[in-house]
Amino acid sequence: CDAAGAFDAATVACEAHTCQAAAVASPDTNGNYGDCDGKLTAQTCTVSCAAGYTANSTLTLLCDAAGAFDAATVACEAHTCQAAAVASPDTNGNYGDCDGKVTAEACTVA
């Protein structure tokens, strides 16, 4: 408010909040959140998962009015392997240690 009792509207500006990819990506290290970095209020970004991983929810996130993404619980979860897929057609090995392993885990065949 100036000395004449008026506001100088030319100096007033509303700015959108900025969302950061790190806020939604942590602690998930198997997703690519690069498209989310620097998005502004009402903008969306797309998360992609590394090979061998699947998102547990939607891959499109919205930067909300508070400057946070609307789905901070997105995680890229490892695919689960089944021993039967490894054992066939070999019926002489014990593949029990392989059952339930996930992406990047190894198993022992006896």
Short mmCIF file of N, CA and C in Angstrom, two decimals:
data_model
loop_
_atom_site.label_atom_id
_atom_site.label_comp_id
_atom_site.label_asym_id
_atom_site.label_seq_id
_atom_site.Cartn_x
_atom_site.Cartn_y
_atom_site.Cartn_z
N CYS A 1 0.85 -1.16 0.00
CA CYS A 1 0.00 0.00 0.00
C CYS A 1 0.91 1.23 0.00
N ASP A 2 0.77 2.11 -0.98
CA ASP A 2 1.65 3.28 -1.06
C ASP A 2 1.08 4.45 -0.27
N ALA A 3 1.78 5.59 -0.30
CA ALA A 3 1.40 6.77 0.47
C ALA A 3 0.03 7.31 0.09
N ALA A 4 -0.41 7.04 -1.12
CA ALA A 4 -1.70 7.53 -1.59
C ALA A 4 -2.83 6.57 -1.22
N GLY A 5 -2.49 5.44 -0.56
CA GLY A 5 -3.51 4.48 -0.16
C GLY A 5 -3.90 3.51 -1.27
N ALA A 6 -3.01 3.31 -2.23
CA ALA A 6 -3.30 2.39 -3.34
C ALA A 6 -2.22 1.30 -3.41
N PHE A 7 -2.63 0.17 -3.94
CA PHE A 7 -1.68 -0.91 -4.16
C PHE A 7 -1.13 -0.82 -5.57
N ASP A 8 0.11 -1.22 -5.73
CA ASP A 8 0.73 -1.25 -7.05
C ASP A 8 0.59 -2.68 -7.57
N ALA A 9 -0.47 -2.93 -8.32
CA ALA A 9 -0.77 -4.27 -8.82
C ALA A 9 0.28 -4.78 -9.79
N ALA A 10 1.07 -3.92 -10.36
CA ALA A 10 2.09 -4.36 -11.32
C ALA A 10 3.18 -5.18 -10.65
N THR A 11 3.34 -5.06 -9.35
CA THR A 11 4.39 -5.81 -8.66
C THR A 11 3.89 -7.10 -8.02
N VAL A 12 2.61 -7.41 -8.18
CA VAL A 12 2.04 -8.61 -7.61
C VAL A 12 1.99 -9.70 -8.67
N ALA A 13 2.49 -10.87 -8.32
CA ALA A 13 2.45 -12.00 -9.24
C ALA A 13 2.33 -13.29 -8.45
N CYS A 14 1.47 -14.16 -8.89
CA CYS A 14 1.33 -15.47 -8.27
C CYS A 14 2.20 -16.44 -9.06
N GLU A 15 2.94 -17.26 -8.34
CA GLU A 15 3.81 -18.23 -8.99
C GLU A 15 3.41 -19.63 -8.58
N ALA A 16 3.46 -20.54 -9.52
CA ALA A 16 3.13 -21.93 -9.25
C ALA A 16 4.21 -22.57 -8.39
N HIS A 17 3.81 -23.53 -7.55
CA HIS A 17 4.78 -24.29 -6.78
C HIS A 17 5.53 -25.24 -7.70
N THR A 18 6.74 -25.56 -7.33
CA THR A 18 7.55 -26.51 -8.09
C THR A 18 7.61 -27.82 -7.32
N CYS A 19 7.32 -28.92 -8.01
CA CYS A 19 7.45 -30.26 -7.42
C CYS A 19 8.82 -30.82 -7.78
N GLN A 20 9.38 -31.62 -6.89
CA GLN A 20 10.69 -32.22 -7.13
C GLN A 20 10.55 -33.74 -7.25
N ALA A 21 11.24 -34.32 -8.21
CA ALA A 21 11.20 -35.76 -8.43
C ALA A 21 11.72 -36.51 -7.21
N ALA A 22 12.72 -35.98 -6.54
CA ALA A 22 13.30 -36.68 -5.39
C ALA A 22 12.28 -36.94 -4.30
N ALA A 23 11.31 -36.07 -4.15
CA ALA A 23 10.30 -36.24 -3.11
C ALA A 23 9.42 -37.45 -3.35
N VAL A 24 9.19 -37.81 -4.58
CA VAL A 24 8.36 -38.98 -4.88
C VAL A 24 9.20 -40.22 -5.11
N ALA A 25 10.42 -40.08 -5.58
CA ALA A 25 11.27 -41.22 -5.92
C ALA A 25 11.84 -41.93 -4.70
N SER A 26 12.11 -41.23 -3.64
CA SER A 26 12.75 -41.84 -2.48
C SER A 26 11.76 -42.72 -1.74
N PRO A 27 12.09 -43.93 -1.35
CA PRO A 27 13.36 -44.62 -1.49
C PRO A 27 13.42 -45.54 -2.71
N ASP A 28 12.51 -45.42 -3.65
CA ASP A 28 12.47 -46.29 -4.83
C ASP A 28 13.63 -45.99 -5.77
N THR A 29 14.51 -46.98 -5.96
CA THR A 29 15.66 -46.79 -6.84
C THR A 29 15.49 -47.54 -8.16
N ASN A 30 14.34 -48.15 -8.37
CA ASN A 30 14.11 -48.94 -9.59
C ASN A 30 13.20 -48.24 -10.58
N GLY A 31 12.93 -46.97 -10.34
CA GLY A 31 12.09 -46.20 -11.24
C GLY A 31 12.84 -45.02 -11.81
N ASN A 32 12.35 -44.53 -12.92
CA ASN A 32 12.92 -43.33 -13.54
C ASN A 32 11.92 -42.20 -13.34
N TYR A 33 12.27 -41.25 -12.47
CA TYR A 33 11.40 -40.14 -12.12
C TYR A 33 11.88 -38.82 -12.74
N GLY A 34 12.83 -38.90 -13.66
CA GLY A 34 13.41 -37.70 -14.25
C GLY A 34 12.40 -36.77 -14.88
N ASP A 35 11.33 -37.31 -15.44
CA ASP A 35 10.29 -36.49 -16.08
C ASP A 35 9.53 -35.65 -15.05
N CYS A 36 9.64 -36.01 -13.77
CA CYS A 36 8.89 -35.32 -12.72
C CYS A 36 9.62 -34.10 -12.17
N ASP A 37 10.91 -34.04 -12.35
CA ASP A 37 11.69 -32.96 -11.75
C ASP A 37 11.34 -31.61 -12.35
N GLY A 38 11.05 -30.65 -11.47
CA GLY A 38 10.78 -29.29 -11.90
C GLY A 38 9.38 -29.03 -12.42
N LYS A 39 8.49 -29.99 -12.30
CA LYS A 39 7.10 -29.77 -12.74
C LYS A 39 6.44 -28.74 -11.84
N LEU A 40 5.52 -27.98 -12.41
CA LEU A 40 4.81 -26.93 -11.67
C LEU A 40 3.40 -27.38 -11.34
N THR A 41 2.74 -26.64 -10.45
CA THR A 41 1.36 -26.92 -10.07
C THR A 41 0.50 -27.21 -11.30
N ALA A 42 -0.26 -28.28 -11.24
CA ALA A 42 -1.19 -28.76 -12.28
C ALA A 42 -0.51 -29.44 -13.45
N GLN A 43 0.80 -29.57 -13.44
CA GLN A 43 1.49 -30.31 -14.51
C GLN A 43 1.63 -31.77 -14.10
N THR A 44 1.72 -32.65 -15.09
CA THR A 44 1.87 -34.07 -14.82
C THR A 44 3.23 -34.56 -15.31
N CYS A 45 3.61 -35.71 -14.80
CA CYS A 45 4.83 -36.36 -15.26
C CYS A 45 4.56 -37.85 -15.34
N THR A 46 5.43 -38.54 -16.03
CA THR A 46 5.28 -39.98 -16.20
C THR A 46 6.49 -40.70 -15.60
N VAL A 47 6.22 -41.69 -14.77
CA VAL A 47 7.25 -42.51 -14.16
C VAL A 47 7.39 -43.78 -14.98
N SER A 48 8.61 -44.23 -15.19
CA SER A 48 8.83 -45.52 -15.86
C SER A 48 9.65 -46.40 -14.93
N CYS A 49 9.42 -47.69 -15.01
CA CYS A 49 10.15 -48.64 -14.17
C CYS A 49 11.26 -49.29 -14.98
N ALA A 50 12.34 -49.65 -14.27
CA ALA A 50 13.46 -50.34 -14.90
C ALA A 50 13.00 -51.71 -15.38
N ALA A 51 13.73 -52.29 -16.31
CA ALA A 51 13.43 -53.63 -16.81
C ALA A 51 13.38 -54.60 -15.64
N GLY A 52 12.36 -55.44 -15.59
CA GLY A 52 12.21 -56.41 -14.51
C GLY A 52 11.39 -55.90 -13.34
N TYR A 53 10.85 -54.68 -13.47
CA TYR A 53 10.06 -54.06 -12.40
C TYR A 53 8.75 -53.54 -12.96
N THR A 54 7.70 -53.52 -12.13
CA THR A 54 6.39 -53.02 -12.51
C THR A 54 5.91 -52.05 -11.45
N ALA A 55 5.25 -50.99 -11.89
CA ALA A 55 4.73 -49.99 -10.95
C ALA A 55 3.57 -50.58 -10.15
N ASN A 56 3.49 -50.20 -8.86
CA ASN A 56 2.41 -50.70 -8.02
C ASN A 56 1.15 -49.84 -8.12
N SER A 57 1.22 -48.76 -8.89
CA SER A 57 0.06 -47.90 -9.09
C SER A 57 0.24 -47.11 -10.37
N THR A 58 -0.54 -46.07 -10.56
CA THR A 58 -0.49 -45.29 -11.78
C THR A 58 0.90 -44.72 -12.04
N LEU A 59 1.24 -44.56 -13.29
CA LEU A 59 2.54 -44.03 -13.67
C LEU A 59 2.49 -42.55 -14.02
N THR A 60 1.31 -41.96 -13.95
CA THR A 60 1.17 -40.53 -14.23
C THR A 60 0.88 -39.82 -12.91
N LEU A 61 1.73 -38.86 -12.57
CA LEU A 61 1.60 -38.13 -11.31
C LEU A 61 1.26 -36.68 -11.58
N LEU A 62 0.51 -36.07 -10.68
CA LEU A 62 0.09 -34.68 -10.80
C LEU A 62 0.77 -33.86 -9.71
N CYS A 63 1.35 -32.73 -10.08
CA CYS A 63 1.94 -31.80 -9.11
C CYS A 63 0.77 -30.98 -8.55
N ASP A 64 0.50 -31.13 -7.24
CA ASP A 64 -0.68 -30.47 -6.66
C ASP A 64 -0.39 -29.05 -6.20
N ALA A 65 -1.40 -28.38 -5.70
CA ALA A 65 -1.31 -26.97 -5.31
C ALA A 65 -0.33 -26.73 -4.17
N ALA A 66 -0.01 -27.77 -3.41
CA ALA A 66 0.94 -27.63 -2.30
C ALA A 66 2.38 -27.86 -2.75
N GLY A 67 2.56 -28.20 -4.02
CA GLY A 67 3.90 -28.47 -4.52
C GLY A 67 4.37 -29.88 -4.26
N ALA A 68 3.41 -30.80 -4.15
CA ALA A 68 3.73 -32.22 -3.93
C ALA A 68 3.03 -33.06 -4.98
N PHE A 69 3.61 -34.19 -5.30
CA PHE A 69 2.96 -35.08 -6.25
C PHE A 69 1.82 -35.82 -5.57
N ASP A 70 0.78 -36.15 -6.34
CA ASP A 70 -0.44 -36.75 -5.79
C ASP A 70 -0.30 -38.22 -5.44
N ALA A 71 0.79 -38.85 -5.79
CA ALA A 71 0.94 -40.29 -5.50
C ALA A 71 2.35 -40.57 -5.01
N ALA A 72 2.66 -40.11 -3.83
CA ALA A 72 4.01 -40.28 -3.28
C ALA A 72 4.32 -41.72 -2.93
N THR A 73 3.36 -42.63 -3.12
CA THR A 73 3.58 -44.03 -2.78
C THR A 73 3.89 -44.90 -3.99
N VAL A 74 4.14 -44.30 -5.13
CA VAL A 74 4.48 -45.09 -6.31
C VAL A 74 5.79 -45.82 -6.05
N ALA A 75 5.82 -47.08 -6.36
CA ALA A 75 7.05 -47.86 -6.24
C ALA A 75 7.12 -48.83 -7.39
N CYS A 76 8.32 -49.06 -7.89
CA CYS A 76 8.54 -50.06 -8.92
C CYS A 76 8.96 -51.34 -8.20
N GLU A 77 8.10 -52.35 -8.30
CA GLU A 77 8.31 -53.60 -7.59
C GLU A 77 8.89 -54.66 -8.51
N ALA A 78 9.81 -55.45 -7.96
CA ALA A 78 10.49 -56.50 -8.74
C ALA A 78 9.51 -57.58 -9.17
N HIS A 79 9.73 -58.13 -10.37
CA HIS A 79 8.95 -59.27 -10.83
C HIS A 79 9.35 -60.49 -10.00
N THR A 80 8.41 -61.36 -9.73
CA THR A 80 8.68 -62.59 -8.99
C THR A 80 8.88 -63.73 -9.96
N CYS A 81 9.95 -64.49 -9.76
CA CYS A 81 10.25 -65.64 -10.62
C CYS A 81 9.68 -66.91 -10.00
N GLN A 82 9.35 -67.87 -10.83
CA GLN A 82 8.83 -69.16 -10.39
C GLN A 82 9.82 -70.25 -10.76
N ALA A 83 10.12 -71.14 -9.83
CA ALA A 83 11.07 -72.23 -10.07
C ALA A 83 10.65 -73.11 -11.23
N ALA A 84 9.36 -73.30 -11.41
CA ALA A 84 8.87 -74.17 -12.48
C ALA A 84 9.31 -73.68 -13.85
N ALA A 85 9.44 -72.37 -14.03
CA ALA A 85 9.87 -71.82 -15.32
C ALA A 85 11.31 -72.17 -15.62
N VAL A 86 12.12 -72.35 -14.58
CA VAL A 86 13.53 -72.70 -14.76
C VAL A 86 13.67 -74.21 -14.91
N ALA A 87 12.95 -74.98 -14.13
CA ALA A 87 13.10 -76.43 -14.05
C ALA A 87 12.69 -77.16 -15.33
N SER A 88 11.72 -76.68 -16.03
CA SER A 88 11.23 -77.39 -17.22
C SER A 88 12.21 -77.19 -18.37
N PRO A 89 12.64 -78.18 -19.08
CA PRO A 89 12.24 -79.60 -19.00
C PRO A 89 13.14 -80.44 -18.11
N ASP A 90 14.10 -79.86 -17.38
CA ASP A 90 15.00 -80.61 -16.52
C ASP A 90 14.26 -81.05 -15.26
N THR A 91 14.11 -82.36 -15.09
CA THR A 91 13.41 -82.88 -13.92
C THR A 91 14.37 -83.48 -12.90
N ASN A 92 15.68 -83.36 -13.14
CA ASN A 92 16.67 -83.98 -12.24
C ASN A 92 17.22 -83.01 -11.20
N GLY A 93 16.99 -81.73 -11.34
CA GLY A 93 17.55 -80.76 -10.40
C GLY A 93 16.55 -80.35 -9.33
N ASN A 94 17.07 -79.83 -8.23
CA ASN A 94 16.23 -79.30 -7.15
C ASN A 94 16.26 -77.77 -7.29
N TYR A 95 15.16 -77.21 -7.74
CA TYR A 95 15.06 -75.79 -8.01
C TYR A 95 14.29 -75.04 -6.92
N GLY A 96 14.08 -75.68 -5.78
CA GLY A 96 13.28 -75.09 -4.71
C GLY A 96 13.79 -73.73 -4.24
N ASP A 97 15.11 -73.53 -4.26
CA ASP A 97 15.67 -72.26 -3.82
C ASP A 97 15.32 -71.13 -4.78
N CYS A 98 14.91 -71.47 -6.01
CA CYS A 98 14.61 -70.45 -7.02
C CYS A 98 13.20 -69.89 -6.89
N ASP A 99 12.32 -70.61 -6.24
CA ASP A 99 10.93 -70.19 -6.13
C ASP A 99 10.81 -68.92 -5.30
N GLY A 100 10.11 -67.94 -5.83
CA GLY A 100 9.86 -66.70 -5.12
C GLY A 100 10.96 -65.66 -5.22
N LYS A 101 12.05 -65.96 -5.91
CA LYS A 101 13.10 -64.96 -6.09
C LYS A 101 12.56 -63.83 -6.96
N VAL A 102 13.11 -62.65 -6.78
CA VAL A 102 12.68 -61.50 -7.56
C VAL A 102 13.81 -60.97 -8.42
N THR A 103 13.51 -60.05 -9.30
CA THR A 103 14.48 -59.47 -10.21
C THR A 103 15.78 -59.15 -9.48
N ALA A 104 16.89 -59.58 -10.07
CA ALA A 104 18.26 -59.36 -9.59
C ALA A 104 18.67 -60.28 -8.45
N GLU A 105 17.82 -61.22 -8.01
CA GLU A 105 18.20 -62.19 -7.01
C GLU A 105 18.62 -63.49 -7.68
N ALA A 106 19.59 -64.18 -7.13
CA ALA A 106 20.08 -65.44 -7.68
C ALA A 106 19.56 -66.60 -6.82
N CYS A 107 19.59 -67.80 -7.40
CA CYS A 107 19.20 -68.99 -6.65
C CYS A 107 20.22 -70.09 -6.89
N THR A 108 20.18 -71.12 -6.05
CA THR A 108 21.09 -72.24 -6.15
C THR A 108 20.30 -73.47 -6.58
N VAL A 109 20.83 -74.16 -7.58
CA VAL A 109 20.20 -75.40 -8.07
C VAL A 109 21.05 -76.56 -7.55
N ALA A 110 20.41 -77.51 -6.88
CA ALA A 110 21.13 -78.66 -6.32
C ALA A 110 20.85 -79.90 -7.12
#
